[in-house]
Tab-separated table of C-alpha atoms and ligand atoms in Angstrom:
chain	number	residue	atom	x	y	z
O	463	MET	CA	45.131	15.783	70.432
O	464	SER	CA	45.381	18.351	67.614
O	465	SER	CA	48.220	18.430	65.102
O	466	PHE	CA	49.368	21.643	66.827
O	467	ASP	CA	50.430	19.705	69.920
O	468	ARG	CA	53.618	18.554	68.217
O	469	PHE	CA	54.880	22.139	67.898
O	470	PRO	CA	56.133	24.533	70.587
O	471	LEU	CA	53.772	27.385	71.437
O	472	VAL	CA	54.155	30.575	69.408
O	473	VAL	CA	51.929	33.569	70.169
O	474	THR	CA	52.216	36.579	67.854
O	475	ILE	CA	51.185	40.092	68.893
O	476	ASP	CA	51.148	42.629	66.073
O	477	GLY	CA	49.801	46.138	65.609
O	478	PRO	CA	50.665	49.740	64.703
O	479	ALA	CA	53.223	51.990	66.455
O	480	ALA	CA	52.881	52.224	70.225
O	481	SER	CA	49.800	50.012	70.363
O	482	GLY	CA	51.215	48.410	73.506
O	483	LYS	CA	52.633	45.330	71.790
O	484	SER	CA	55.900	45.092	73.695
O	485	SER	CA	54.591	45.682	77.202
O	486	THR	CA	51.670	43.340	76.530
O	487	ALA	CA	53.939	40.679	75.033
O	488	THR	CA	56.334	40.909	78.012
O	489	ALA	CA	53.468	40.424	80.477
O	490	VAL	CA	51.836	37.630	78.460
O	491	ALA	CA	55.158	35.777	78.150
O	492	ALA	CA	55.766	36.087	81.906
O	493	ARG	CA	52.284	34.760	82.724
O	494	LEU	CA	52.721	31.823	80.316
O	495	GLY	CA	56.288	31.142	81.510
O	496	VAL	CA	57.750	31.496	77.987
O	497	ARG	CA	60.211	33.953	76.427
O	498	HIS	CA	59.470	37.281	74.797
O	499	VAL	CA	60.998	38.300	71.454
O	500	ASP	CA	60.563	41.921	70.315
O	501	SER	CA	61.141	42.125	66.550
O	502	GLY	CA	60.935	45.936	66.613
O	503	MET	CA	63.988	45.999	68.872
O	504	LEU	CA	65.890	44.018	66.225
O	505	TYR	CA	65.025	46.601	63.561
O	506	ARG	CA	66.023	49.310	66.021
O	507	SER	CA	69.325	47.543	66.824
O	508	VAL	CA	70.261	47.181	63.159
O	509	THR	CA	69.451	50.875	62.679
O	510	ALA	CA	71.512	51.882	65.743
O	511	ALA	CA	74.465	49.781	64.555
O	512	ARG	CA	74.334	51.401	61.093
O	513	LEU	CA	73.952	54.918	62.555
O	514	GLN	CA	77.315	54.519	64.283
O	515	ALA	CA	79.110	55.076	60.954
O	516	GLY	CA	77.840	58.676	61.063
O	517	ASP	CA	76.887	59.135	57.379
O	518	ALA	CA	73.467	60.415	56.252
O	519	PRO	CA	70.733	57.709	56.209
O	520	ASP	CA	69.452	58.777	52.744
O	521	LEU	CA	72.767	57.529	51.322
O	522	TRP	CA	72.719	54.117	53.007
O	523	THR	CA	72.837	51.090	50.744
O	524	GLU	CA	71.044	47.916	51.742
O	525	GLN	CA	74.391	46.099	51.642
O	526	SER	CA	75.870	48.473	54.214
O	527	VAL	CA	72.838	47.995	56.498
O	528	LEU	CA	73.206	44.219	56.208
O	529	GLU	CA	76.866	44.539	57.180
O	530	ALA	CA	75.768	46.438	60.303
O	531	ALA	CA	73.181	43.692	60.979
O	532	ARG	CA	76.004	41.160	61.264
O	533	ARG	CA	77.049	42.898	64.491
O	534	VAL	CA	73.589	42.338	66.003
O	535	THR	CA	72.818	39.131	67.908
O	536	LEU	CA	69.890	37.932	70.001
O	537	LYS	CA	71.224	36.874	73.406
O	538	PRO	CA	68.954	34.559	75.411
O	539	GLY	CA	68.053	36.194	78.740
O	540	GLU	CA	66.033	34.678	81.612
O	541	THR	CA	62.702	35.762	80.175
O	542	ASP	CA	63.469	37.082	76.696
O	543	PHE	CA	65.969	37.370	73.876
O	544	VAL	CA	67.971	40.574	74.130
O	545	PRO	CA	69.270	42.213	70.928
O	546	CYS	CA	72.915	43.192	71.365
O	547	ILE	CA	75.293	45.202	69.197
O	548	ASP	CA	78.830	43.744	69.340
O	549	GLY	CA	77.621	41.740	72.351
O	550	THR	CA	76.289	44.752	74.293
O	551	ASP	CA	72.640	45.426	75.184
O	552	CYS	CA	71.902	48.970	73.965
O	553	GLY	CA	68.754	49.357	76.080
O	554	ASP	CA	67.022	52.747	76.097
O	555	ALA	CA	69.254	54.255	73.390
O	556	LEU	CA	67.241	52.188	70.911
O	557	HIS	CA	64.185	54.343	71.658
O	558	GLY	CA	65.994	57.658	71.051
O	559	ASP	CA	64.939	60.053	68.268
O	560	ALA	CA	67.841	59.156	65.963
O	561	VAL	CA	66.808	55.506	65.794
O	562	THR	CA	63.028	56.155	65.805
O	563	SER	CA	63.201	58.573	62.880
O	564	THR	CA	65.373	56.228	60.748
O	565	VAL	CA	64.108	52.749	61.584
O	566	SER	CA	61.266	52.721	59.022
O	567	LEU	CA	63.759	53.334	56.219
O	568	VAL	CA	65.735	50.270	57.343
O	569	ALA	CA	62.538	48.228	57.795
O	570	LYS	CA	61.675	48.806	54.109
O	571	MET	CA	64.769	46.906	52.964
O	572	SER	CA	63.699	43.431	51.887
O	573	HIS	CA	66.987	41.682	52.703
O	574	VAL	CA	67.009	43.285	56.135
O	575	ARG	CA	63.460	42.018	56.686
O	576	ALA	CA	64.560	38.529	55.649
O	577	TRP	CA	67.500	38.735	58.066
O	578	VAL	CA	65.252	39.808	60.983
O	579	ASN	CA	62.715	37.105	60.147
O	580	ILE	CA	65.353	34.366	60.252
O	581	ALA	CA	66.701	35.673	63.577
O	582	VAL	CA	63.207	35.758	65.111
O	583	ARG	CA	62.241	32.312	63.755
O	584	SER	CA	65.418	30.771	65.135
O	585	THR	CA	64.326	31.622	68.694
O	586	ALA	CA	61.163	29.552	68.283
O	587	ALA	CA	63.134	26.501	67.134
O	588	SER	CA	64.212	25.845	70.711
O	589	HIS	CA	61.802	27.823	72.912
O	590	GLU	CA	58.147	28.624	73.383
O	591	VAL	CA	57.816	32.321	72.586
O	592	VAL	CA	55.582	35.346	72.488
O	593	VAL	CA	56.791	37.529	69.599
O	594	ASP	CA	55.666	41.042	68.828
O	595	GLY	CA	55.962	43.327	65.836
O	596	ARG	CA	54.021	44.107	62.722
O	597	ASP	CA	54.190	41.017	60.543
O	598	MET	CA	54.849	38.233	63.045
O	599	GLY	CA	51.485	36.581	62.370
O	600	THR	CA	51.718	37.005	58.595
O	601	ALA	CA	55.277	36.797	57.209
O	602	VAL	CA	57.143	35.178	60.094
O	603	PHE	CA	54.825	32.707	61.861
O	604	PRO	CA	51.850	32.099	59.544
O	605	ASP	CA	51.108	28.911	61.547
O	606	ALA	CA	51.298	30.469	65.029
O	607	ARG	CA	48.935	28.917	67.574
O	608	LEU	CA	47.516	32.312	68.525
O	609	LYS	CA	47.715	35.603	66.622
O	610	VAL	CA	46.663	38.873	68.211
O	611	TRP	CA	46.192	42.214	66.463
O	612	LEU	CA	46.279	45.116	68.926
O	613	VAL	CA	44.702	48.430	68.014
O	614	ALA	CA	44.037	51.689	69.865
O	615	LEU	CA	43.186	55.229	68.799
O	616	PRO	CA	46.301	57.230	67.768
O	617	VAL	CA	45.807	59.828	70.499
O	618	GLU	CA	45.564	57.104	73.146
O	619	ARG	CA	48.703	55.411	71.822
O	620	ALA	CA	50.492	58.790	71.941
O	621	ARG	CA	49.309	59.442	75.510
O	622	ARG	CA	50.579	56.056	76.697
O	623	ARG	CA	53.927	56.379	74.917
O	624	LEU	CA	54.534	59.833	76.467
O	625	LEU	CA	53.524	58.636	79.907
O	626	GLN	CA	55.925	55.699	79.568
O	627	ARG	CA	58.729	58.056	78.461
O	628	THR	CA	58.259	60.911	80.947
O	629	GLY	CA	56.270	59.396	83.820
O	630	ARG	CA	53.743	62.287	83.778
O	631	ALA	CA	50.600	63.310	81.910
O	632	PRO	CA	51.520	65.015	78.600
O	633	THR	CA	50.664	68.622	77.703
O	634	PRO	CA	48.260	69.120	74.736
O	635	ALA	CA	51.185	70.274	72.540
O	636	GLU	CA	53.243	67.185	73.393
O	637	LEU	CA	50.229	64.987	72.748
O	638	SER	CA	49.557	66.416	69.320
O	639	ALA	CA	53.249	66.248	68.281
O	640	GLU	CA	53.509	62.606	69.406
O	641	THR	CA	50.212	61.689	67.701
O	642	ALA	CA	51.542	63.199	64.463
O	643	GLU	CA	54.822	61.254	64.805
O	644	LEU	CA	52.989	57.948	65.353
O	645	GLU	CA	50.629	58.558	62.435
O	646	ALA	CA	53.571	59.423	60.155
O	647	ARG	CA	55.377	56.209	61.187
O	648	ASP	CA	52.180	54.159	60.666
O	649	LEU	CA	52.052	55.531	57.143
O	650	LYS	CA	55.706	54.643	56.429
O	651	ASP	CA	55.232	51.147	57.906
O	652	ARG	CA	51.807	50.448	56.406
O	653	GLU	CA	52.934	47.809	53.899
O	654	GLN	CA	54.268	45.476	56.568
O	655	THR	CA	51.663	46.375	59.192
O	656	GLN	CA	48.721	44.169	58.290
O	657	PRO	CA	46.628	41.850	60.457
O	658	ALA	CA	46.636	38.129	59.692
O	659	ALA	CA	43.248	36.943	58.420
O	660	ASP	CA	42.954	34.645	61.453
O	661	ALA	CA	44.145	37.177	64.067
O	662	VAL	CA	42.065	37.990	67.138
O	663	TRP	CA	41.531	41.771	67.242
O	664	ILE	CA	41.765	43.529	70.597
O	665	ASP	CA	40.992	47.240	70.804
O	666	THR	CA	42.829	48.432	73.892
O	667	THR	CA	41.505	52.016	73.836
O	668	GLY	CA	39.056	51.493	76.671
O	669	ILE	CA	40.547	48.563	78.584
O	670	SER	CA	43.341	48.270	81.128
O	671	GLN	CA	46.684	46.594	80.489
O	672	ASP	CA	45.753	43.836	82.963
O	673	GLU	CA	42.524	43.132	81.132
O	674	GLN	CA	44.160	42.872	77.719
O	675	VAL	CA	46.930	40.645	79.085
O	676	GLY	CA	44.338	38.461	80.831
O	677	ARG	CA	42.357	38.019	77.603
O	678	ILE	CA	45.415	36.984	75.597
O	679	VAL	CA	46.680	34.593	78.296
O	680	ALA	CA	43.247	32.949	78.477
O	681	LEU	CA	43.173	32.472	74.692
O	682	ALA	CA	46.735	31.110	74.661
O	683	GLU	CA	45.947	28.661	77.455
O	684	GLU	CA	42.880	27.400	75.625
O	685	ARG	CA	45.034	26.647	72.571
O	686	ARG	CA	48.135	25.382	74.341
A	1121	LIG	O1	57.227	50.222	69.763
A	1121	LIG	P1	56.875	50.846	68.428
A	1121	LIG	O2	55.542	50.388	67.968
A	1121	LIG	O3	57.078	52.313	68.405
A	1121	LIG	O4	57.890	50.332	67.359
A	1121	LIG	P2	58.753	49.018	67.366
A	1121	LIG	O5	57.893	47.805	67.555
A	1121	LIG	O6	59.905	49.201	68.293
A	1121	LIG	O7	59.272	48.981	65.856
A	1121	LIG	C1	60.123	49.984	65.353
A	1121	LIG	C2	60.058	49.989	63.842
A	1121	LIG	O8	60.531	48.736	63.341
A	1121	LIG	C3	58.686	50.165	63.226
A	1121	LIG	O9	58.342	51.544	63.093
A	1121	LIG	C4	58.837	49.477	61.871
A	1121	LIG	O10	59.441	50.325	60.930
A	1121	LIG	C5	59.824	48.368	62.171
A	1121	LIG	N1	59.202	47.047	62.375
A	1121	LIG	C6	58.811	46.334	61.267
A	1121	LIG	O11	58.886	46.828	60.143
A	1121	LIG	N2	58.361	45.060	61.396
A	1121	LIG	C7	58.261	44.498	62.618
A	1121	LIG	N3	57.849	43.241	62.714
A	1121	LIG	C8	58.623	45.226	63.769
A	1121	LIG	C9	59.072	46.509	63.613
């Protein structure tokens, strides 16, 4: 028996924007029978809550963002933890342009990061979890049983994100605009988007979703 056996399973899945972290983490959690926690959705929820005041994001103070964060909770669902604002699940609105273009500014705020990290860690105190984000395997769960770092070429990430959003193949103009948006967000997020030294790297550019999920589940089961 290893010393790990005393602790509940935590699998972290990190990587750059639209690298497939959330869909992969959802599928891995379902296959392992544990809950999924999406840290990006917490950053998005805090941003959405703060946006409701209507003032320009460049003027936001960290204190005012933290006040908005107090309205955000993680509600345990059947298979995940759902971020809610004033008790309501905001769903797709969290992926709208207003939130996406502002979230990196909020994610730079160190007290906001500390707040998100505490919220995410608290889920693992009572449940086995698969968590995804950018720094789950470094800042939040440095002792996680399994850490995965997902990468894919920017143009492939853009193609998948557009397909997910519109349900059809993107035009070349849409593809280049989305690739530029993802690369710009990668640049803004680069400080907190780093692989853990002991992460397993999976390049998903040429493999199917099923294959990448299968690889991660197999690794998690070996270490469980
Ligand atoms: O799904 P996508 O990769 O587009 O982004 P996300 O996971 O929903 O995260 C949205 C934003 O939250 C990112 O662009 C980062 O600014 C921030 N984030 C972060 O800083 N640290 C995390 N662990 C997760 C997200």
